Coordinates of N, CA and C in Angstrom, one line a residue:
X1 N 136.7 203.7 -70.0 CA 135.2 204.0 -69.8 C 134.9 205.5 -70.2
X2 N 134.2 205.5 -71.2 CA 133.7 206.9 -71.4 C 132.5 208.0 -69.9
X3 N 133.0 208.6 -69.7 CA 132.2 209.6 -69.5 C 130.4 210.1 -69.6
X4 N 129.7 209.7 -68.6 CA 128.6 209.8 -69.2 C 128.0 211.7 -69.4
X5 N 129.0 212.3 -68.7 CA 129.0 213.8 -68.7 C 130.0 214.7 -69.4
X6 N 129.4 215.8 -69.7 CA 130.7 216.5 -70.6 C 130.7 217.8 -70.3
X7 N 129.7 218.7 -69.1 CA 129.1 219.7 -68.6 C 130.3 220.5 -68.5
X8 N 131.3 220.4 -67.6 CA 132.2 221.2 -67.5 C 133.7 221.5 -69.2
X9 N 133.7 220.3 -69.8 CA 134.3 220.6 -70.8 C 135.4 220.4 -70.4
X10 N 136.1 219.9 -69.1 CA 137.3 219.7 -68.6 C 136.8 218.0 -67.3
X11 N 138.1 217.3 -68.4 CA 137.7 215.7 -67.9 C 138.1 216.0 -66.1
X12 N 138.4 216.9 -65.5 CA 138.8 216.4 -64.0 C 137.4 217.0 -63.2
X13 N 137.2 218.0 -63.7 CA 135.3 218.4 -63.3 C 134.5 218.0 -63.4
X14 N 134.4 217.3 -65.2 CA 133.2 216.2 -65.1 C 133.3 214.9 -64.7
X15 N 134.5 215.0 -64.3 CA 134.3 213.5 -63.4 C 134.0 213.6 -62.0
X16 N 134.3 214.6 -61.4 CA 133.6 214.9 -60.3 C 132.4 214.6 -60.1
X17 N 131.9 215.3 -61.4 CA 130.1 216.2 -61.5 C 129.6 214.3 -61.8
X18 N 130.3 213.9 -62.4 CA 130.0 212.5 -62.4 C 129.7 211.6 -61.5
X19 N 130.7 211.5 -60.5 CA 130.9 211.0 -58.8 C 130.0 211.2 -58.0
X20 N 130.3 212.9 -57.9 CA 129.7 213.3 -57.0 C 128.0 214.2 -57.2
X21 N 126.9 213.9 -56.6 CA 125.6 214.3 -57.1 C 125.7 215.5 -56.4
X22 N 126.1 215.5 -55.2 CA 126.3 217.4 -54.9 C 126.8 218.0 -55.8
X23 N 128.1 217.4 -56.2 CA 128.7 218.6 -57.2 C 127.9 219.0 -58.3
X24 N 127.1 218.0 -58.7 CA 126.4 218.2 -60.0 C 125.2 219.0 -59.7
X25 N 124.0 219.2 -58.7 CA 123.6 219.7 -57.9 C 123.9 221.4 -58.0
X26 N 124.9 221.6 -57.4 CA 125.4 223.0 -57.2 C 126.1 223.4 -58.7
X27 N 126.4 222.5 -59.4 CA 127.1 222.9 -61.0 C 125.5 223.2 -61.4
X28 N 124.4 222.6 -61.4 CA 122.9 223.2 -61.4 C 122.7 224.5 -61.5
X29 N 123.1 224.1 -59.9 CA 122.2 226.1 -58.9 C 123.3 227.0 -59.5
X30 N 124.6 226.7 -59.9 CA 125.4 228.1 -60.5 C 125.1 228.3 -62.2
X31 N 124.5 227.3 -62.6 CA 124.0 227.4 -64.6 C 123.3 228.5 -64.3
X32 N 123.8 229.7 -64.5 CA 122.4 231.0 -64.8 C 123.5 232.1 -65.2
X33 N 123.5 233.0 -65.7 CA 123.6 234.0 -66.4 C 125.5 234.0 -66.3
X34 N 125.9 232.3 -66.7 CA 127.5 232.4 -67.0 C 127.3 231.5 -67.9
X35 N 128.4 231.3 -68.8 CA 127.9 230.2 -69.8 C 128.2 228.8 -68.9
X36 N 127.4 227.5 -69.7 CA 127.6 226.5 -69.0 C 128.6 225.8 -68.4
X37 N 130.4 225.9 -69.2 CA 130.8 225.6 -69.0 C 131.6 226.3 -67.6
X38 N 131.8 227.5 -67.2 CA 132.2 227.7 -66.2 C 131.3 227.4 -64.9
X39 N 129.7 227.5 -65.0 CA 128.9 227.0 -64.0 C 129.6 225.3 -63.6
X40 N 129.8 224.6 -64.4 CA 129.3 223.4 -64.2 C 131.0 222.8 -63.8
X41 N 132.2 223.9 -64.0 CA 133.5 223.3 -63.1 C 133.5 224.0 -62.2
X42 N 132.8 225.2 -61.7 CA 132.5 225.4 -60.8 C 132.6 224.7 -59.0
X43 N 132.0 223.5 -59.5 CA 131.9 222.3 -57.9 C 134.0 222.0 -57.8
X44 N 134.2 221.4 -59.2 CA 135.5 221.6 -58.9 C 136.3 222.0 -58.5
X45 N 136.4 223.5 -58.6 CA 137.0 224.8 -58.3 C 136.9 225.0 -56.9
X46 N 135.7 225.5 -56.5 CA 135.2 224.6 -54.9 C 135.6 223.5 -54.5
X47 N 135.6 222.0 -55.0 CA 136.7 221.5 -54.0 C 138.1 221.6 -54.2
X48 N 138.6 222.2 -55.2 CA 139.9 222.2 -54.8 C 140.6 223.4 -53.7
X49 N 139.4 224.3 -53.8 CA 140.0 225.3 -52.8 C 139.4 225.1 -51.4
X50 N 138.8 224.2 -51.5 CA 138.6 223.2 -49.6 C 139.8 222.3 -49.5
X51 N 140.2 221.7 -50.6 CA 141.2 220.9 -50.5 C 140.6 219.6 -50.3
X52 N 139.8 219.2 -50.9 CA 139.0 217.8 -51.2 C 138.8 217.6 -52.2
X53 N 138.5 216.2 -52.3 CA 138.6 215.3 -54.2 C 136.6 215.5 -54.2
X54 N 135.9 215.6 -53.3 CA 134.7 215.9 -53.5 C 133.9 216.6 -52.5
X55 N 132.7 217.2 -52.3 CA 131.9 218.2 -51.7 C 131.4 217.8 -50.9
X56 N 131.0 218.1 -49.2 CA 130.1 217.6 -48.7 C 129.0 218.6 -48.1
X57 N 128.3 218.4 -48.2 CA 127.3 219.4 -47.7 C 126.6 220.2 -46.6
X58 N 127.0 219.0 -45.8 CA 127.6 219.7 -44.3 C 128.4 220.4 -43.6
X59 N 129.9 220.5 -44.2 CA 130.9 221.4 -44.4 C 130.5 222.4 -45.0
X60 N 130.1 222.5 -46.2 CA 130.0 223.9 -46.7 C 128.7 224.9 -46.0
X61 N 128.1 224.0 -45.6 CA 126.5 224.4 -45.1 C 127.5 225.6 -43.7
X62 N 128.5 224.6 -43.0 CA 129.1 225.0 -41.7 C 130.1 226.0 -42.1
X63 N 130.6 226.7 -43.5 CA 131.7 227.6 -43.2 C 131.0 228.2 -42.9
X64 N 131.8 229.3 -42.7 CA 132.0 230.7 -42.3 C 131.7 231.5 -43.5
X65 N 130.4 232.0 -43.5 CA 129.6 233.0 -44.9 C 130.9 233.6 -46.0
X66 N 131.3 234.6 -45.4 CA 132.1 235.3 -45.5 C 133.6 234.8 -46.4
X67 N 134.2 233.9 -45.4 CA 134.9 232.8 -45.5 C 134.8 232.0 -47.0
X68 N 133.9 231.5 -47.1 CA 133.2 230.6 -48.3 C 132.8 231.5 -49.8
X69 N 132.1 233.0 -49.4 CA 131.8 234.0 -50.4 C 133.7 234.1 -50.7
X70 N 134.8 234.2 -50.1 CA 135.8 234.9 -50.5 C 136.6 233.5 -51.3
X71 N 136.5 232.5 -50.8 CA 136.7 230.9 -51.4 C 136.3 231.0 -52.7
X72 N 135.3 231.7 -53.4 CA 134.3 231.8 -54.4 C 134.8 232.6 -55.5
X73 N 135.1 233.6 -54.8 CA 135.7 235.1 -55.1 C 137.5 235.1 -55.8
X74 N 137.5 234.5 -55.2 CA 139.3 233.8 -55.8 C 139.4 234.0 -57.3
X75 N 140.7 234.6 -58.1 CA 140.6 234.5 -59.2 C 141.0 233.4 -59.5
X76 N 140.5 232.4 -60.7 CA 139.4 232.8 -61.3 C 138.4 232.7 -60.3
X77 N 137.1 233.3 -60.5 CA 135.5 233.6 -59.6 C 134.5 232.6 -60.3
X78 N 134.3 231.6 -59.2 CA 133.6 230.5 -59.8 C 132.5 231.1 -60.4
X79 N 132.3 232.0 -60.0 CA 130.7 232.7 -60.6 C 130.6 234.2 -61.1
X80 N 130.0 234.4 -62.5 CA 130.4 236.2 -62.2 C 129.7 237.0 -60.8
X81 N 128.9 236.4 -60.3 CA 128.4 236.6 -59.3 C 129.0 236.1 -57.7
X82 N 130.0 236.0 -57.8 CA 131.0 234.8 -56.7 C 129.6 235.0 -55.0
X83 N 129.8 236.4 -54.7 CA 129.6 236.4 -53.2 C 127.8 235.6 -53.4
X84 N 126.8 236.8 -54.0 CA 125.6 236.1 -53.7 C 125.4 234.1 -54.0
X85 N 126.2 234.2 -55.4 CA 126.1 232.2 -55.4 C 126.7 231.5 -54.5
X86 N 127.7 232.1 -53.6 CA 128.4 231.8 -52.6 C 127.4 231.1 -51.7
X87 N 126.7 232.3 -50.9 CA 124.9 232.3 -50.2 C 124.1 231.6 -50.7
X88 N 123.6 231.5 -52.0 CA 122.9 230.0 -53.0 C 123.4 228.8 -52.3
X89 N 125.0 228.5 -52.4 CA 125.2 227.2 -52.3 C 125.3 226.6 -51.0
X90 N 125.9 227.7 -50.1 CA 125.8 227.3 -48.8 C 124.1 226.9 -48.7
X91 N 122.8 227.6 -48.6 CA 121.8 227.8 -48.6 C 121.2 226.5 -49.3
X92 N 121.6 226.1 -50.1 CA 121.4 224.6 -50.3 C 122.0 223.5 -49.9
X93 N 123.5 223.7 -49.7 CA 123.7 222.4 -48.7 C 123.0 222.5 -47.5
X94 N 122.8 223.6 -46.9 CA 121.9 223.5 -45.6 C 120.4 222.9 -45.6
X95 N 119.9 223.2 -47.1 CA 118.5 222.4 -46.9 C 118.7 221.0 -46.8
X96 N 119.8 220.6 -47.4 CA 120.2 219.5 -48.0 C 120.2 218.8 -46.3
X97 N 120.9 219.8 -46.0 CA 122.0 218.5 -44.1 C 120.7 218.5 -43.6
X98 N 119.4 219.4 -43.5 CA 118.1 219.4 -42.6 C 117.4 218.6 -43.0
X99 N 117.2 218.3 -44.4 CA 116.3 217.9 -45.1 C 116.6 216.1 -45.4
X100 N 117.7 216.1 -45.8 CA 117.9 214.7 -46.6 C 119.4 214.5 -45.7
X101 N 120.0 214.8 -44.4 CA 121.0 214.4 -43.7 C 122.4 214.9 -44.7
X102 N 122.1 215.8 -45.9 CA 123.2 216.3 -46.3 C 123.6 215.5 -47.4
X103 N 123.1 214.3 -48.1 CA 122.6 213.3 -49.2 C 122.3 213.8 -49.9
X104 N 122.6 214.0 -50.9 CA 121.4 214.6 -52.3 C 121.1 213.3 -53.0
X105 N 121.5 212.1 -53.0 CA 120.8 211.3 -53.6 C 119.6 210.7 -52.6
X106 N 118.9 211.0 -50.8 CA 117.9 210.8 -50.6 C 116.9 211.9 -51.4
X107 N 117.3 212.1 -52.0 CA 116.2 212.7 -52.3 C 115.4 211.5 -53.2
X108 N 115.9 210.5 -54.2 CA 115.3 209.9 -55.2 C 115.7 208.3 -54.5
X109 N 116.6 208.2 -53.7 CA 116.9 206.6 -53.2 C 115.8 205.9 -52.9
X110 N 114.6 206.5 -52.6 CA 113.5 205.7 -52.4 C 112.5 205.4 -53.0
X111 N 113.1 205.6 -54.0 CA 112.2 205.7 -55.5 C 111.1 206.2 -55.7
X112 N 111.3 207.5 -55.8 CA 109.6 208.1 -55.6 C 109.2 208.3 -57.2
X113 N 107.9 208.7 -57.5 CA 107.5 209.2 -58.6 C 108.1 210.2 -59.4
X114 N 108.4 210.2 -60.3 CA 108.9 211.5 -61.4 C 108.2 212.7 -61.0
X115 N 106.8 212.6 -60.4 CA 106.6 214.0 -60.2 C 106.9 214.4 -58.5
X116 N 106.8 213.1 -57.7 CA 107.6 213.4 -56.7 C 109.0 213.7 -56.4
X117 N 109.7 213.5 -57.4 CA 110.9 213.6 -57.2 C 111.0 215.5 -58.2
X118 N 110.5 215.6 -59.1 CA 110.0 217.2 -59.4 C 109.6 218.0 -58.2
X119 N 108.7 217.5 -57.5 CA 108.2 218.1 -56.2 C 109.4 218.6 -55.2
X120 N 110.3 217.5 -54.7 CA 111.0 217.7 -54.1 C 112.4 218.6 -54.7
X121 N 112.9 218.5 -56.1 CA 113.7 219.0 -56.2 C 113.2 220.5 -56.4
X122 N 112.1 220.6 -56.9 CA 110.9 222.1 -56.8 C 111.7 223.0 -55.4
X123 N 111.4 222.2 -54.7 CA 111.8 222.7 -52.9 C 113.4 223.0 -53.2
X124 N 114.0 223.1 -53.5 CA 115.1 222.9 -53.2 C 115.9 224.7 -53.2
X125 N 116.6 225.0 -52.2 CA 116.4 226.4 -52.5 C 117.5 226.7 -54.3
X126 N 116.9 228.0 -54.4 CA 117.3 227.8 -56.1 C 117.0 227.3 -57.5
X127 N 116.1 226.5 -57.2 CA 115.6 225.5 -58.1 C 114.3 225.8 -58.2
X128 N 114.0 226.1 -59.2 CA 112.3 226.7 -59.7 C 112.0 225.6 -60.4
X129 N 111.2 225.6 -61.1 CA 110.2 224.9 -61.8 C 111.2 224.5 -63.2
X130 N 111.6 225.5 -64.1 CA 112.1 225.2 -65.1 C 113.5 224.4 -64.6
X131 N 114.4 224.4 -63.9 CA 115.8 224.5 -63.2 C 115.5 222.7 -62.6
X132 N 114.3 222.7 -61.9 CA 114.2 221.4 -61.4 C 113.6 220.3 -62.1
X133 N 112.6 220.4 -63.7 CA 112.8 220.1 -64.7 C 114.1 219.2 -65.4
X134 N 114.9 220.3 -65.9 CA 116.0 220.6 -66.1 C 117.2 219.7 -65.5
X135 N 117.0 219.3 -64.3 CA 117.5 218.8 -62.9 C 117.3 217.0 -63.6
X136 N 115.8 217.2 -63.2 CA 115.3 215.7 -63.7 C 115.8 215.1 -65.0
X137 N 115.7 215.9 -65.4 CA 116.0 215.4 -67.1 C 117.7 214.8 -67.2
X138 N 118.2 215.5 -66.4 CA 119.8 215.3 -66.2 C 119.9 213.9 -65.8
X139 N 119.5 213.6 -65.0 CA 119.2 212.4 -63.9 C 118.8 211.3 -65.0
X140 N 117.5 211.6 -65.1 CA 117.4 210.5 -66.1 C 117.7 210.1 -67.5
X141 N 118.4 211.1 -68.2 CA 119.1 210.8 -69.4 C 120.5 210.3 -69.4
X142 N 121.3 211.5 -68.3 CA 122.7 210.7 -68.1 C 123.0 209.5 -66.9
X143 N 122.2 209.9 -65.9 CA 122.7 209.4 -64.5 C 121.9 208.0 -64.4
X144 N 120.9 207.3 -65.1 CA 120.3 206.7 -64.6 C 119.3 206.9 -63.6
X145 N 118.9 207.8 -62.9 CA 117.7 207.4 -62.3 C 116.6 208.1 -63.1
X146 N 115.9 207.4 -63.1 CA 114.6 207.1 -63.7 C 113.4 206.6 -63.1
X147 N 112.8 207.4 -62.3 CA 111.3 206.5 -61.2 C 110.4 207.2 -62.4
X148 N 109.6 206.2 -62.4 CA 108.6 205.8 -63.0 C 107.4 207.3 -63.2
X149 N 107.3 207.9 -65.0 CA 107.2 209.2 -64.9 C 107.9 210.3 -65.5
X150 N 109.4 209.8 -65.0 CA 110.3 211.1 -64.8 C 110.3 212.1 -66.2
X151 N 109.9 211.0 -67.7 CA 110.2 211.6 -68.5 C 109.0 212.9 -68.7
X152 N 107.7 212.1 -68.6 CA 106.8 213.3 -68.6 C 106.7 214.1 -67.6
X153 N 107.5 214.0 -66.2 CA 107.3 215.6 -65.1 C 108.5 216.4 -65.9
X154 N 109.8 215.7 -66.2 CA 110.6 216.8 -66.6 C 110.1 217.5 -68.1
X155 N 109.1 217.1 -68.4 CA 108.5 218.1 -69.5 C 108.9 217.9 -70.6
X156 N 109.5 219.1 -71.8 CA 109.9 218.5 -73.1 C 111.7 218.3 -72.8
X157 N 111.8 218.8 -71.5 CA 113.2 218.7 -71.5 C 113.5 217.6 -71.0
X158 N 112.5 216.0 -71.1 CA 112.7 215.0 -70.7 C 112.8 214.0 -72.2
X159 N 112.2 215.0 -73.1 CA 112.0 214.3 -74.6 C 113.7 213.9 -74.8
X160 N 113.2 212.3 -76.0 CA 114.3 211.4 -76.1 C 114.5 212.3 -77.3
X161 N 116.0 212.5 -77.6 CA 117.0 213.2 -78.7 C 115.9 214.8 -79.1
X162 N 116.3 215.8 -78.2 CA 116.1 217.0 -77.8 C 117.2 217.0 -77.6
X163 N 117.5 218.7 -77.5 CA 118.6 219.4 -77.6 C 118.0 220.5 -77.2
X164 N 117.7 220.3 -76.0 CA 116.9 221.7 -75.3 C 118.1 222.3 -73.9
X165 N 118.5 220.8 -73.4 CA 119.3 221.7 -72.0 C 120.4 221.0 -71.6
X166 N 121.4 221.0 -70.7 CA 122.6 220.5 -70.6 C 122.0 218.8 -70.1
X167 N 120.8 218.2 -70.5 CA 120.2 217.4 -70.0 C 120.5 216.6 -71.2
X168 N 121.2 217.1 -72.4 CA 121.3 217.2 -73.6 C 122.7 216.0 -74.1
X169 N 123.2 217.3 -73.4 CA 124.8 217.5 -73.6 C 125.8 216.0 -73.3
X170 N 126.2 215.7 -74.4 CA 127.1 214.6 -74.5 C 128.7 215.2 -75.0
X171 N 129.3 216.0 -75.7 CA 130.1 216.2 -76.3 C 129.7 217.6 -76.9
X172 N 130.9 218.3 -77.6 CA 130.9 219.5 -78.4 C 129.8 219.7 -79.0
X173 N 129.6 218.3 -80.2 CA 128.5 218.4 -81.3 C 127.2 218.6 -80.4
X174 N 127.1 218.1 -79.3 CA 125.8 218.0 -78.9 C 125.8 219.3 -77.6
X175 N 126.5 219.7 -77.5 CA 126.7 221.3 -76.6 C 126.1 222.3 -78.0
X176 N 127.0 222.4 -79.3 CA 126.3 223.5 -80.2 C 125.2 222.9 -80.5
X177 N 124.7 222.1 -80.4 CA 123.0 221.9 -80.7 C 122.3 222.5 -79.9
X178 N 122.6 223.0 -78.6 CA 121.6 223.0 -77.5 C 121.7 224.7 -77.7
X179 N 123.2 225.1 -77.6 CA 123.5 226.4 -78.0 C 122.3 227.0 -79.5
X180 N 122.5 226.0 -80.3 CA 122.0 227.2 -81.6 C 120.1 227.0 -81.1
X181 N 120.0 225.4 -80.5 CA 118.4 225.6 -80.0 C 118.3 227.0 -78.6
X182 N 118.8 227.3 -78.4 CA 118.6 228.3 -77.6 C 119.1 230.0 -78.1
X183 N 119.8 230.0 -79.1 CA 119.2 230.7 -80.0 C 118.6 231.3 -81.0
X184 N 117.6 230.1 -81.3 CA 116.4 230.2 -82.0 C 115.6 230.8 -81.2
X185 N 115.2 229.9 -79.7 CA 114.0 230.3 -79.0 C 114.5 231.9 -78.6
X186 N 115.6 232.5 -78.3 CA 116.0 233.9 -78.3 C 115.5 234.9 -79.7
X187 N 115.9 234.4 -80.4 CA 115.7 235.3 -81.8 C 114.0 235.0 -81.9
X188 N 113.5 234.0 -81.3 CA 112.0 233.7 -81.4 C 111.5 234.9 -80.6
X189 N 111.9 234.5 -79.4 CA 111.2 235.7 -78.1 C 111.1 237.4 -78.3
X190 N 112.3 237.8 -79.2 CA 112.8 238.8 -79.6 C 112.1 239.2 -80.6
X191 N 111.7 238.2 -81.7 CA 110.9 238.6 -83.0 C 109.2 238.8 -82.2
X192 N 108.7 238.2 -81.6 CA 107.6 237.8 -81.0 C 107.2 239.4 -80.1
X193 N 108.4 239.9 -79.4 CA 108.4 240.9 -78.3 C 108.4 242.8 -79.6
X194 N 109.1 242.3 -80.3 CA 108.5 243.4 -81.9 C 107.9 243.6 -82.6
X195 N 107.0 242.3 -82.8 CA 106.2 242.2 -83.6 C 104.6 242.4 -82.5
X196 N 105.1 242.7 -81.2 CA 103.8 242.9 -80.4 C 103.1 244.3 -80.2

């Protein structure tokens, strides 16, 4: 059975990120200023140093801050940022155990609208507008869920055969596509910010 994910680039991560929707979730909230692939084995890395085959959100919501920032911090450092993403992720399994019993798939099990399900992942601490997008688009291109919508709330990063975001990403060929579209839109923003 192939793989419907390739985010981390290493088959024992993305099959987590596969399994598990927290992990994929938090491989999400860590995608920012590391390249994709260390964000997204990231969940991995985390559970191997709990010492579990997958994430629960109630546990991590319940370590010990400090405890969990230094879990993070371990060489290698799931994040260049280990301690503050440390606080992100805790910070979102806790919305998660308050909000949805510590579930990340209540959030969409009840099949809400594409823009309700935007709405809700909007809330989610970490997750802005572009990120929760982004989120959607994952969902319904790789994962299967799809409520009715989803493609037009997740915006163009919901468009069929785009190469805008890891919403994208199937394999190498289709990682450098997303890479050289991103860029472009760089060398765009840059020509755009000199020529102003």
């Amino acid at each position: 059975m192939n793989a419907r994910l390739r985010l981390a680039q290493q088959p024992e991560a993305d099959a987590l990120l596969e399994r598990d929707p927290l992990a994929l979730m938090i491989g999400m909230l860590l995608d920012q200023q590391v390249p994709m692939e260390w964000a997204f084995s990231g969940p991995y890395t985390i559970a191997r140093r709990l010492g579990r085959d997958d994430l629960d959100a109630q546990e991590i919501a319940a370590h010990d801050p400090e405890g969990f920032a230094a879990l993070l911090s371990e060489k290698p450092a799931v994040h260049r940022y280990p301690g503050s993403m440390a606080g992100r992720v805790q910070q979102l399994c806790r919305y998660l155990t308050e909000h949805y019993g510590g579930d990340p798939t209540a959030l969409w099990r009840d099949d809400p609208s594409g823009q309700e399900l935007l709405r809700r992942l909007n809330e989610l601490p970490g997750f802005g507008k572009q990120k929760a997008q982004i989120f959607l688009a994952l969902l319904g291109k790789r994962m299967g869920v799809r409520p009715e919508g989803w493609r037009e709330a997740a915006g163009a990063y919901g468009e069929e055969g785009a190469y805008r975001s890891v919403a994208d990403i199937t394999g190498p060929e289709s990682l450098d596509k997303v890479r050289a579209h991103k860029q472009e839109l760089k060398r765009q923003a840059k020509q755009a910010k000199g020529g102003a």
